[in-house]
Short mmCIF file of C-alpha atoms in Angstrom, two decimals:
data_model
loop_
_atom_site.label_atom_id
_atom_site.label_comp_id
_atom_site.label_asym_id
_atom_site.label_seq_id
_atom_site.Cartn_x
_atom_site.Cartn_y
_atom_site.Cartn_z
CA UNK Y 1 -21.63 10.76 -37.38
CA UNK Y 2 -23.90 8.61 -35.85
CA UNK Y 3 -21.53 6.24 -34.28
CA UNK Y 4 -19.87 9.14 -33.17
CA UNK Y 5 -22.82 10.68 -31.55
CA UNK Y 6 -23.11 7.11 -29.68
CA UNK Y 7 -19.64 7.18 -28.52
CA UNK Y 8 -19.39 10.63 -27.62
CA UNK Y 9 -23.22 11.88 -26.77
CA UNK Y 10 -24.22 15.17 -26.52
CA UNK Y 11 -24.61 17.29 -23.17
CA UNK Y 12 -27.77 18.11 -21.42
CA UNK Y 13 -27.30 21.59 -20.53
CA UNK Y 14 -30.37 22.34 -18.77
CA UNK Y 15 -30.68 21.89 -14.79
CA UNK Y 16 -31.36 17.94 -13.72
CA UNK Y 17 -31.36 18.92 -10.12
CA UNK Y 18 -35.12 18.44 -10.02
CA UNK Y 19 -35.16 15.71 -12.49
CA UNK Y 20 -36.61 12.27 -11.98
CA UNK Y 21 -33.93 10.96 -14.09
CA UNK Y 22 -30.06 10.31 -12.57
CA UNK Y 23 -27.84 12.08 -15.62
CA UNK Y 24 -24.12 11.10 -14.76
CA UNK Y 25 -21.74 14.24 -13.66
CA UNK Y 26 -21.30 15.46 -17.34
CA UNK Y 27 -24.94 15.02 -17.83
CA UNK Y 28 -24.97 13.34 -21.19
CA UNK Y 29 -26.27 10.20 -20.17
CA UNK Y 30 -29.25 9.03 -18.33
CA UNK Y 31 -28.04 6.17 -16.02
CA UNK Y 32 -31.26 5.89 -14.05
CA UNK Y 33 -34.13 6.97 -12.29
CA UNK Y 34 -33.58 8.69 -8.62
CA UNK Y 35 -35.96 6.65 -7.12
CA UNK Y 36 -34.16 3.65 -8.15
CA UNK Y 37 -31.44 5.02 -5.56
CA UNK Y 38 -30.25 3.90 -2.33
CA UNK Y 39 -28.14 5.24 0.32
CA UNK Y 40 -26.78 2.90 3.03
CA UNK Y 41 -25.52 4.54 5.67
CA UNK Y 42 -23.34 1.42 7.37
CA UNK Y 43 -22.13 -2.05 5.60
CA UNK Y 44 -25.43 -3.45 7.72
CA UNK Y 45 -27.81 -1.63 5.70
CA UNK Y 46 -26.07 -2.19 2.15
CA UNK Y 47 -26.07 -5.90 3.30
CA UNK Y 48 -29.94 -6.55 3.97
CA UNK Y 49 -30.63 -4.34 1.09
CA UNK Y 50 -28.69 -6.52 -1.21
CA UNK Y 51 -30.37 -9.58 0.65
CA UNK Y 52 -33.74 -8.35 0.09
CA UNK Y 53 -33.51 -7.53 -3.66
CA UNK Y 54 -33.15 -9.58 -6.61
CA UNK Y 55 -32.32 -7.43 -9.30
CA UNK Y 56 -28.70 -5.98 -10.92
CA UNK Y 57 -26.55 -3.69 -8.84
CA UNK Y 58 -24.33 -0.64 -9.84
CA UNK Y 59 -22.66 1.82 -7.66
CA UNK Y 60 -22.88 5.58 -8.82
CA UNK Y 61 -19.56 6.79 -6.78
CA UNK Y 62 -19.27 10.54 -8.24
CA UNK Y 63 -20.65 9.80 -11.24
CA UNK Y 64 -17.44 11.21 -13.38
CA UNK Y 65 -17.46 7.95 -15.84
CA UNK Y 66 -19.02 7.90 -19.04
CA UNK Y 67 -22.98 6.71 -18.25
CA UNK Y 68 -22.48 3.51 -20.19
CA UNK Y 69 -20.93 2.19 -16.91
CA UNK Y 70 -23.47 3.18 -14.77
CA UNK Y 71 -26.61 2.38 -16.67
CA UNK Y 72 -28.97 0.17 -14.91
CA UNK Y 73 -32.46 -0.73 -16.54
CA UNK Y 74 -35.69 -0.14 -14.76
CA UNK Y 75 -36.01 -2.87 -12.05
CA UNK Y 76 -32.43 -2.72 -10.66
CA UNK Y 77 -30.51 -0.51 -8.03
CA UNK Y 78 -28.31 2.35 -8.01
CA UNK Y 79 -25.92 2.31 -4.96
CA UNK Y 80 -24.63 5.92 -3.25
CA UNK Y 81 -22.02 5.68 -0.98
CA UNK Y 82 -21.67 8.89 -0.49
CA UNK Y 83 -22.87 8.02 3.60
CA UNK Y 84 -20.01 5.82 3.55
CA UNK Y 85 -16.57 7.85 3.85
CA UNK Y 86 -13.36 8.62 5.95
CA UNK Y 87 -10.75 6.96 7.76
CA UNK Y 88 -12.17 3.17 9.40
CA UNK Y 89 -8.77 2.39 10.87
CA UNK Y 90 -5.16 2.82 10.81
CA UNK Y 91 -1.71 1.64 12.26
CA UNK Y 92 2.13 2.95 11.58
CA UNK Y 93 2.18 1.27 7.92
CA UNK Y 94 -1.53 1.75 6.25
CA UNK Y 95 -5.16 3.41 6.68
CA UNK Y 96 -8.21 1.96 6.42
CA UNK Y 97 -10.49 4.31 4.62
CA UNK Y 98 -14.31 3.65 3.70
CA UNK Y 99 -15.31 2.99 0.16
CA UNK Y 100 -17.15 6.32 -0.27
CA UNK Y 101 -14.45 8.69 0.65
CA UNK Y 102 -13.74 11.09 -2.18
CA UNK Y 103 -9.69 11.24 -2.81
CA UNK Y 104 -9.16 15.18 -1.27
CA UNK Y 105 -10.37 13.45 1.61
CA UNK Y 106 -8.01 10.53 1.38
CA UNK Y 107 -5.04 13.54 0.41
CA UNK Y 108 -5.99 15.60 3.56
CA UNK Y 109 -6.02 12.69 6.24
CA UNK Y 110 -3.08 11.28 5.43
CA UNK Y 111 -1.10 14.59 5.26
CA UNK Y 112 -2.05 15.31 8.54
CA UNK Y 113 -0.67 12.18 9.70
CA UNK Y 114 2.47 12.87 8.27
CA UNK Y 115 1.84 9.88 5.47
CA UNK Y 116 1.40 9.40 1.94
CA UNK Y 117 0.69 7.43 -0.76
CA UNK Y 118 3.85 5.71 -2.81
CA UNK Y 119 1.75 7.37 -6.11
CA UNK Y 120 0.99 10.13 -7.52
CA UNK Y 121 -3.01 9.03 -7.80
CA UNK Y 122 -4.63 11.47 -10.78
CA UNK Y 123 -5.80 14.77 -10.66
CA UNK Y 124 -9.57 14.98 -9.67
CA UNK Y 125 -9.77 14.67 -6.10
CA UNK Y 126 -13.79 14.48 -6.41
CA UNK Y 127 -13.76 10.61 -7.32
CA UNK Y 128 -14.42 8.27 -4.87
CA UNK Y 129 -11.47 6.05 -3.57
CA UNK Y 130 -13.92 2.71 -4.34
CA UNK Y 131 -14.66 4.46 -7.72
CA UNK Y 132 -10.65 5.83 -8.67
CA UNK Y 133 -9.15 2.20 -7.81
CA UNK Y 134 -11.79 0.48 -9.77
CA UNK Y 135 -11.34 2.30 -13.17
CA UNK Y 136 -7.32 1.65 -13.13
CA UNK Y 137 -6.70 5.59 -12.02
CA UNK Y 138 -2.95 6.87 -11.77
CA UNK Y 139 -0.91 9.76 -11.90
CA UNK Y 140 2.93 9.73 -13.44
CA UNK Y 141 6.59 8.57 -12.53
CA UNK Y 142 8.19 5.01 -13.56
CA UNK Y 143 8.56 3.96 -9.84
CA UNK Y 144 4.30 3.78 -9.50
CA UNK Y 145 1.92 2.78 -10.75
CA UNK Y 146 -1.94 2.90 -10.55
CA UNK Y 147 -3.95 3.95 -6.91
CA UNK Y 148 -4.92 -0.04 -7.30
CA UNK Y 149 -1.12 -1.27 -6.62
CA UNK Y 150 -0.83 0.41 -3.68
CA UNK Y 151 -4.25 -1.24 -1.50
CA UNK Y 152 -3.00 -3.78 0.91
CA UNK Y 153 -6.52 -5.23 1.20
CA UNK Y 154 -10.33 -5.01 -0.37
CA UNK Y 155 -13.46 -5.08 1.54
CA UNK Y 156 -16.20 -6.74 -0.50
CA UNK Y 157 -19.92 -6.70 0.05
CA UNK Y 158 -21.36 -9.65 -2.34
CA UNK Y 159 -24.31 -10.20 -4.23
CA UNK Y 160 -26.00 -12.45 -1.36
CA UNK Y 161 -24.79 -10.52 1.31
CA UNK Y 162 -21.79 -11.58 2.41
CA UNK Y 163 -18.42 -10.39 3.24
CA UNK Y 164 -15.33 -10.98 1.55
CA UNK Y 165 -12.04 -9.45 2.27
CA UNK Y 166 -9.32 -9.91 -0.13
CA UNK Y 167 -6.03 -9.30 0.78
CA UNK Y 168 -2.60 -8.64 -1.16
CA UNK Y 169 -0.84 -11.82 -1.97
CA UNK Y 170 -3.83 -13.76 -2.40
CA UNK Y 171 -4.67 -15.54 -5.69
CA UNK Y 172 -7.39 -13.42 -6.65
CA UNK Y 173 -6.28 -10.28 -5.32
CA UNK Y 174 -5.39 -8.90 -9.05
CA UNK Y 175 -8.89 -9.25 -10.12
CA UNK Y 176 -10.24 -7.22 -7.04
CA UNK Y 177 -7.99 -4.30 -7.58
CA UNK Y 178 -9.03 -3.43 -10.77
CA UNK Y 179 -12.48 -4.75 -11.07
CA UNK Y 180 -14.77 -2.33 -13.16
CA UNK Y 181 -17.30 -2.51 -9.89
CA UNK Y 182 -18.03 -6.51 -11.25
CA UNK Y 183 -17.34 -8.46 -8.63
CA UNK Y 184 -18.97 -6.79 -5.57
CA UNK Y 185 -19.75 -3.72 -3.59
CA UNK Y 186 -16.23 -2.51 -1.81
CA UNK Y 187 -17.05 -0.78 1.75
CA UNK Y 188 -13.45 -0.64 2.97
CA UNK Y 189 -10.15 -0.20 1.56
CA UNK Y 190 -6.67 -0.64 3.44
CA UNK Y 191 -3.90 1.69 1.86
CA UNK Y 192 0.06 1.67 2.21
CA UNK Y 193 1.76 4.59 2.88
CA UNK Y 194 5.10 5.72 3.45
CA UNK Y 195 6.35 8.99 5.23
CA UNK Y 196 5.84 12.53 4.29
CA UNK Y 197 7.52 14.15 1.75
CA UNK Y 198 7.87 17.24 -0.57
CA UNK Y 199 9.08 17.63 -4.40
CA UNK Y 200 10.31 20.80 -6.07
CA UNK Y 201 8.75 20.76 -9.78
CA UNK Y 202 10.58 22.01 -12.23
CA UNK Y 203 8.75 23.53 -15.10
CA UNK Y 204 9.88 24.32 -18.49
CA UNK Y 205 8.42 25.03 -22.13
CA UNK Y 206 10.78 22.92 -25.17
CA UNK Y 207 10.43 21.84 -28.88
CA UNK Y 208 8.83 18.74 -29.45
CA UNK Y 209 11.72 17.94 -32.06
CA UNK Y 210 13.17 15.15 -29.98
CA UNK Y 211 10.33 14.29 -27.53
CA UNK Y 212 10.98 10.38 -28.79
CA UNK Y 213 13.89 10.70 -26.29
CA UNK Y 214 13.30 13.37 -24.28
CA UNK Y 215 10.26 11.59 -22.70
CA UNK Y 216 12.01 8.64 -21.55
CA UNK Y 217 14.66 10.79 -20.00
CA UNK Y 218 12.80 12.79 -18.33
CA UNK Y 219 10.82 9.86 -17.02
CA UNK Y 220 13.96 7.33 -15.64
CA UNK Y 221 15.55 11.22 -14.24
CA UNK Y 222 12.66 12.22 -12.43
CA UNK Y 223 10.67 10.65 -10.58
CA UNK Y 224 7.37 12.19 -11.18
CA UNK Y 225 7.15 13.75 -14.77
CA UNK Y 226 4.07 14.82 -16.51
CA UNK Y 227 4.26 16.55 -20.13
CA UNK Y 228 1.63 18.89 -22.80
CA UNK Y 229 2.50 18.42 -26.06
CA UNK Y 230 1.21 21.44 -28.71
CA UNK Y 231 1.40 19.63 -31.84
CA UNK Y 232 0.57 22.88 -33.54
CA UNK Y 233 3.51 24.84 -32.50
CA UNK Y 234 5.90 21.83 -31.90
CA UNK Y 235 6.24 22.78 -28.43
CA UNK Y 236 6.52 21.15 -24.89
CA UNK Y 237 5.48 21.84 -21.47
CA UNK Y 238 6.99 19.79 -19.03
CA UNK Y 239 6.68 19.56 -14.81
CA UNK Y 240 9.80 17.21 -14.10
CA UNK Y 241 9.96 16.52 -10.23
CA UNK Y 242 12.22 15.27 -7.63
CA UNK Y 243 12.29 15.50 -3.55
CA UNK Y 244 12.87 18.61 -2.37
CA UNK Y 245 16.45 19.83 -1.11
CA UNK Y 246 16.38 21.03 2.83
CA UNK Y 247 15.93 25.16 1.76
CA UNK Y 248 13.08 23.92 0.04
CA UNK Y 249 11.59 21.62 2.42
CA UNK Y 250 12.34 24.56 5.58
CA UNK Y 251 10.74 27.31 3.68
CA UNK Y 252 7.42 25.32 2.84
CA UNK Y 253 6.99 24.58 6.43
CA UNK Y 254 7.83 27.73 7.36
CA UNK Y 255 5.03 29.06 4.68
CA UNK Y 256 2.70 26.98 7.15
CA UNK Y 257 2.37 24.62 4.10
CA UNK Y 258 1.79 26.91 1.45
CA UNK Y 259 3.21 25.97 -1.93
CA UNK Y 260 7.05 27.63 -2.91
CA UNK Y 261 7.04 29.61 -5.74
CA UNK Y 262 11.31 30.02 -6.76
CA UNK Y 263 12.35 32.91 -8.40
CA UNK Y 264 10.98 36.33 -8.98
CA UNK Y 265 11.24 35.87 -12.69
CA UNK Y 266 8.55 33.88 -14.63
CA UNK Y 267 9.07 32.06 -17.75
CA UNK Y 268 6.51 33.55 -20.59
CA UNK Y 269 8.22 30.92 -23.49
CA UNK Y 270 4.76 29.16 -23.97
CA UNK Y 271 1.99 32.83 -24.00
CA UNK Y 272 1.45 32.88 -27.43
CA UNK Y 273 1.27 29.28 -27.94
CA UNK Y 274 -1.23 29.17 -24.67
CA UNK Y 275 -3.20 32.10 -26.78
CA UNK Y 276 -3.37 30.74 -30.09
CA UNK Y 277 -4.81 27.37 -27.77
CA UNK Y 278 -7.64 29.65 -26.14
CA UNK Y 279 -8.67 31.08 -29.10
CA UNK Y 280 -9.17 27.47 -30.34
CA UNK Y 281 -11.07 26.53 -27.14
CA UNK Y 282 -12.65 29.66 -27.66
CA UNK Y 283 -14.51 28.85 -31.25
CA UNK Y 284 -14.80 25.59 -30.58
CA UNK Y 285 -16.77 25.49 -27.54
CA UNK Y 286 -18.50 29.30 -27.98
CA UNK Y 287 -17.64 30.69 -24.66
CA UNK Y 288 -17.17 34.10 -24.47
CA UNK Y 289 -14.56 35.70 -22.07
CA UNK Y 290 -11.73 33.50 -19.98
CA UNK Y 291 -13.72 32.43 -17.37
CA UNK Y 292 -14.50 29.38 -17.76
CA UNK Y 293 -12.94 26.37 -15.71
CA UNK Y 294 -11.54 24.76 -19.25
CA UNK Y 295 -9.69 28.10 -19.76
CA UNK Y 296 -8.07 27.63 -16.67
CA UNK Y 297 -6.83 24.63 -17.23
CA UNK Y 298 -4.78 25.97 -20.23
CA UNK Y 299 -4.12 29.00 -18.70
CA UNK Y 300 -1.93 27.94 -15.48
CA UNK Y 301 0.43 27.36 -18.05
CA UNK Y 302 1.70 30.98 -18.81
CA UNK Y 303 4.10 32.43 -17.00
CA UNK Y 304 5.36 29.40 -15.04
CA UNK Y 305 7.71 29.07 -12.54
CA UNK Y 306 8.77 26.45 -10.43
CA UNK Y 307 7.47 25.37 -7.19
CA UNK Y 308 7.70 23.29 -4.38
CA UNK Y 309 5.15 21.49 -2.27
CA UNK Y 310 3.67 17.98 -1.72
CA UNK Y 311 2.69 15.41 -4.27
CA UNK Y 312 -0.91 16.45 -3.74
CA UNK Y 313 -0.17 20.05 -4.10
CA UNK Y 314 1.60 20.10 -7.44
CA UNK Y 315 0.27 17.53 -9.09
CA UNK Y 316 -3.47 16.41 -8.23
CA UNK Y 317 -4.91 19.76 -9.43
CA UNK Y 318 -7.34 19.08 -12.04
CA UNK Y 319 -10.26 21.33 -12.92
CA UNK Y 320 -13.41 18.93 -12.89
CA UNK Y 321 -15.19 20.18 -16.45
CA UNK Y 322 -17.93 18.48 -18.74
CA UNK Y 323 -15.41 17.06 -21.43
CA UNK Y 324 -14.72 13.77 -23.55
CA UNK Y 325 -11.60 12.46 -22.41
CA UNK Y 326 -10.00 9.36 -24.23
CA UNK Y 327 -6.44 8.33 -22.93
CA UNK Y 328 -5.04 4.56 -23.92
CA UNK Y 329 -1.91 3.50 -22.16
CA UNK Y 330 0.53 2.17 -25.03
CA UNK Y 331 3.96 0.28 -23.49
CA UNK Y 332 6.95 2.52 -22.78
CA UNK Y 333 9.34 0.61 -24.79
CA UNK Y 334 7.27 1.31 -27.91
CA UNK Y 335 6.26 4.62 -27.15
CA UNK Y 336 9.37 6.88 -29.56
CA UNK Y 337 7.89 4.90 -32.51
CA UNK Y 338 4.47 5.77 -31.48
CA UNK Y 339 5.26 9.33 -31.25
CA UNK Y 340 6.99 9.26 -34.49
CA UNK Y 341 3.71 7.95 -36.11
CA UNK Y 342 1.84 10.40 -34.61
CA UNK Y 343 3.77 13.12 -36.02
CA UNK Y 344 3.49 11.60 -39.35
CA UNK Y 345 -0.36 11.35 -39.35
CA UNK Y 346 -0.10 15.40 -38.19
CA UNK Y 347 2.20 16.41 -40.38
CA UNK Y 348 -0.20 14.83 -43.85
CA UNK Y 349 -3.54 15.90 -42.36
CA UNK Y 350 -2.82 18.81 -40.36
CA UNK Y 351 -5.80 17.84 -37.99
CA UNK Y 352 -7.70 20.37 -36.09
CA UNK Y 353 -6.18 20.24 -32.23
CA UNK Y 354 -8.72 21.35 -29.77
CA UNK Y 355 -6.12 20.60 -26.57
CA UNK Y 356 -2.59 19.67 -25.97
CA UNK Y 357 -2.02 15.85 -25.63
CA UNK Y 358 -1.05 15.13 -22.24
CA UNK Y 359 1.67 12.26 -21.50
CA UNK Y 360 2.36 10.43 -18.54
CA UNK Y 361 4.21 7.09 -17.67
CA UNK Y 362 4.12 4.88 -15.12
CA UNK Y 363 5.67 1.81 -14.15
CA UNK Y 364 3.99 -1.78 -14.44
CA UNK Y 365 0.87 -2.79 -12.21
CA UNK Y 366 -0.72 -5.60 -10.62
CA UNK Y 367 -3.64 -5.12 -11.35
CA UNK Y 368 -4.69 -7.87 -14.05
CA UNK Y 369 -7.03 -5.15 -15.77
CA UNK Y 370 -4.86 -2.07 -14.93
CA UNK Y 371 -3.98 -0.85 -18.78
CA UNK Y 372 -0.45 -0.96 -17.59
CA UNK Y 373 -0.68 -4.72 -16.20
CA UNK Y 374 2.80 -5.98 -16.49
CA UNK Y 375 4.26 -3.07 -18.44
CA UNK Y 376 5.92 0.47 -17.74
CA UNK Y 377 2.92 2.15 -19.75
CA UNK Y 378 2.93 5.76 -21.68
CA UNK Y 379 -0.67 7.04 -21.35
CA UNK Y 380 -1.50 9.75 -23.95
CA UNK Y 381 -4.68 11.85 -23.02
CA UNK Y 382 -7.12 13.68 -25.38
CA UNK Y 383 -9.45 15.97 -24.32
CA UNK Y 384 -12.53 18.05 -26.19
CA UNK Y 385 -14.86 20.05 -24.53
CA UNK Y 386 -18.07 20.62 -24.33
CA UNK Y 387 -19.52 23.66 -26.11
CA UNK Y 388 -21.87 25.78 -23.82
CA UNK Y 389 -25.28 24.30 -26.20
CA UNK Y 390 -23.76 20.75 -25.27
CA UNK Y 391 -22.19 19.80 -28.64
CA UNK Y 392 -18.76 18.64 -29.04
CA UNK Y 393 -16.11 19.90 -31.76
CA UNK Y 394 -16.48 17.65 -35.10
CA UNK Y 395 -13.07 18.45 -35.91
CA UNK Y 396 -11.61 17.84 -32.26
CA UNK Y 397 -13.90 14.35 -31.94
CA UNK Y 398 -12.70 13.20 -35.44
CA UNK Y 399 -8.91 13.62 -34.20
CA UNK Y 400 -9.53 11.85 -30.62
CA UNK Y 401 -11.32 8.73 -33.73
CA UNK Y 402 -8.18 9.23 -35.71
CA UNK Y 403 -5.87 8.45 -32.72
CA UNK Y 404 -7.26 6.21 -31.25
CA UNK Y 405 -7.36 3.95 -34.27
CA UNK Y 406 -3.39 4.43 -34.59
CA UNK Y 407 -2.88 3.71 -30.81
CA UNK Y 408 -5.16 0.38 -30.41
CA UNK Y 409 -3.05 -0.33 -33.46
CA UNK Y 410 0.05 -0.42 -31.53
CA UNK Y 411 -1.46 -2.60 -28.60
CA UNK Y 412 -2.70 0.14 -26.26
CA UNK Y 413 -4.94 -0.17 -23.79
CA UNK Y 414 -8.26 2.45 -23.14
CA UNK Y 415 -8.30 4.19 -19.19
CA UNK Y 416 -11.66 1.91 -18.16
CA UNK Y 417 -13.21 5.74 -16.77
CA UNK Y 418 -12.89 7.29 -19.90
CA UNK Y 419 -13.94 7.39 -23.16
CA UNK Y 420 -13.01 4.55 -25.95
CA UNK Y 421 -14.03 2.71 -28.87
CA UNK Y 422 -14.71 -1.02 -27.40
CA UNK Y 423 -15.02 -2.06 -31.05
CA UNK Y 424 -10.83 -1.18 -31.74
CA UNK Y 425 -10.08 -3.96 -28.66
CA UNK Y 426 -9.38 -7.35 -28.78
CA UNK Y 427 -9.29 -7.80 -24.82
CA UNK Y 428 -7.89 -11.19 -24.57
CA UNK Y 429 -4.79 -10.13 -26.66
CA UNK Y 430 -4.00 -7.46 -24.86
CA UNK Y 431 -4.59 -8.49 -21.39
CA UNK Y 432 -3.17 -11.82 -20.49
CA UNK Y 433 -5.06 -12.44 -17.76
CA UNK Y 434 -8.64 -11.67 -19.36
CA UNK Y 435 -10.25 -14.97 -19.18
CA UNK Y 436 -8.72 -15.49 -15.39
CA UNK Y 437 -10.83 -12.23 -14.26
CA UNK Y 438 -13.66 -13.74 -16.06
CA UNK Y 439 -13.48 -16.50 -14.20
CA UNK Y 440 -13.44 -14.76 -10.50
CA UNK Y 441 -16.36 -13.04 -11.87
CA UNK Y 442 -18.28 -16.35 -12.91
CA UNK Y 443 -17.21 -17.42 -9.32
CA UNK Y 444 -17.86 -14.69 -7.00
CA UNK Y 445 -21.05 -13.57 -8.88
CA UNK Y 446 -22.83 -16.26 -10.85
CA UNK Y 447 -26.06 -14.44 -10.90
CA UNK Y 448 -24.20 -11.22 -12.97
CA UNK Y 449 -26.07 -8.74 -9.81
CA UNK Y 450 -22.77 -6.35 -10.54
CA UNK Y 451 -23.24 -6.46 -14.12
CA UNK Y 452 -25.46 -4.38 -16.85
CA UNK Y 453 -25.17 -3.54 -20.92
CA UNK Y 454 -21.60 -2.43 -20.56
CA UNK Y 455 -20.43 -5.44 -18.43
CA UNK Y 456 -22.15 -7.86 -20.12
CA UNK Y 457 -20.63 -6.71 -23.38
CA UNK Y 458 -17.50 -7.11 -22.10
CA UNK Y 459 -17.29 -10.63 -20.43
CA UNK Y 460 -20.05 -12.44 -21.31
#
């Protein structure tokens, strides 16, 4: 219980607006004090501040990660870029946007441009673009991969002062992508993007009896695919996507952009499962009523339909709530034995299931410490939420243990912005390139300014 309580702390449900301690966004961990805070407001600023001070460095971003990345000790610095946002520059092929700029922003300037990204880039828009490409974030679909593989270049603020840009193709460029905020302080980042389009989403609720194939076929058919899996009731909910036909593409713009809804009949296949799911929620975090933002997030499932609309629209939607998430990328080649096991371990202990696990695959990345370096990747996502006195479902946190065990079994890799057991990871088996990061590191910041408990425990 203890370890537990370590891994997954209790909440702080009291107000910390007027505290002199920084909680992170979930407020269960204390990652500094506010005065240790400061705001640049230009790359000049950020420089001579980094010039003038001697101690370590860590940039707050929206503060979604669990505190253990954030923590800083009493003499060092907490950076906000929050000054530090929108679009720097831009030609026919990429824009420039500063670090700071949360991803709605990044969503909404390049849809007016008539651009996008070649991902589908997760579903909280509140994260910072420095922050999102930094932790390995991603969405779904076999032909993508991470927000990290599609940066043409990396602005770099180091720990003396100086600039670095690293650009795509170069030697260290991998490191940079993915970088856990170790290497330097990004101000700028220069994205790809490719024209506008729109996807019609096909939704439907099916038995989880043959999900070991189902979920590569719907994955190498579709090219964006995301899937719920109700292990109680054996059941499916899938969102399947392709581009949009003409009728499709017509009647969104003639909606003025407003997301297609097809068909005047809903599908209510998945109701009871979705109510036997809140009532779990329900007891387990001792919210009365449906209106909390975790209900919602379980409730957009009943009575689907199908829409159409852009990437952004249908599928970077998430509900921002206090929650432990855990989600470990396992490759796609091994993932129908995976899922078998799973089943297994269900079927003999019958575990208490707080959420649905949520799967999405992607195709292979760069980035040397994206969890799908060098591999199509299945990530499977567990979530338990907090309870409205802070505390966290012992049944719900000893299934996310359980899993997790069985997954870093079968060589997966932990989402660096989430929750994980560092103990269950041997990193230099399961990223190739582990000791080549650790030597950019060693390189670019010899003093460890970028570093704290959680980084040192990691590489050094």
């Amino acid at each position: 219980m203890n370890r537990d309580s370590h891994l997954y702390p209790l909440r702080n449900t009291g107000n910390t607006e007027q505290d002199s301690a920084l909680w992170n966004w979930a407020q269960n961990t204390v990652v500094g004090q506010r005065q240790q805070v400061f705001q640049p407001h230009n790359e000049a600023e950020l420089r001579q501040r980094l010039k003038s001070s001697s101690g370590k460095v860590r940039v707050i971003g929206s503060r979604l990660s669990p505190g253990r990345m954030l923590c800083v000790n009493a003499d060092d610095l907490l950076l906000d870029l929050s000054a530090m946002q929108g679009v720097l520059a831009e030609d026919a092929d990429s824009v420039t946007f500063a670090a700071g700029t949360v991803l709605q922003q990044v969503f909404d300037a390049l849809t007016e441009r008539h651009r996008m990204l070649a991902c589908s880039p997760g579903v909280i828009s509140v994260q910072t673009l420095a922050g999102a490409i930094a932790t390995g974030t991603h969405g779904q679909g076999l032909d993508q991969s991470s927000l990290a593989d599609e940066v043409i270049s990396i602005r770099m603020v180091m720990a003396d002062g100086r600039v670095r840009e690293f650009h795509r193709g170069e030697a260290d460029f991998p490191a940079a992508q993915t970088s856990l905020g170790s290497l330097g302080i990004v101000t700028a980042i220069t994205l790809r993007t490719q024209p506008f389009r729109l996807f019609t989403c096909h939704k439907f609720a099916v038995s989880a009896d043959t999900l070991e194939q189902d979920l590569p076929h719907w994955n190498q058919q579709y090219e964006l695919s995301k899937a719920w899996w109700f292990v109680d009731d054996n059941l499916m909910h899938v969102w399947n996507a392709n581009p949009a036909s003409e009728a499709d593409v017509q009647a969104w713009h003639a909606s003025g952009g407003e997301v297609i809804e097809h068909g005047e009949d809903t599908d209510s296949s998945l109701n009871d499962t979705i109510d036997q799911t809140l009532a779990h929620m329900h007891r387990d975090t001792q919210i009365e009523g449906k209106g909390g933002k975790q209900f919602r997030t379980v409730t957009r499932f009943r009575d689907f339909t199908d829409l159409s609309g852009d990437i952004y629209q249908l599928f970077c939607r998430g509900i921002a709530v206090p929650q432990i998430n855990v989600e470990i990328g396992v490759p796609l080649d091994r993932t129908p034995e995976i899922i078998s096991k799973i089943k297994a371990w269900y079927a003999e202990n019958h575990p208490h299931m707080h959420y649905p696990i949520i799967l999405r695959c992607t195709g292979a990345s760069e980035a040397w410490l994206s969890p799908a370096y060098q591999q199509p990747t299945c990530f499977f996502g567990f979530v338990v939420y907090y309870a409205d006195d802070g505390s966290l479902s012992q049944e719900g946190l000893h299934f996310l243990t359980e899993v997790e065990k069985l997954l870093a079994a079968e060589g997966g890799r932990p989402h660096w912005g989430k929750y994980y057991d560092p103990q269950r990871y041997s990193w230099r088996e399961i990223y190739p390139q582990w000791d080549a990061f650790r030597a950019v590191r060693e390189q670019l910041d010899p003093q460890c300014r970028f570093s704290n408990d959680y980084v040192t425990a990691l590489f050094d």
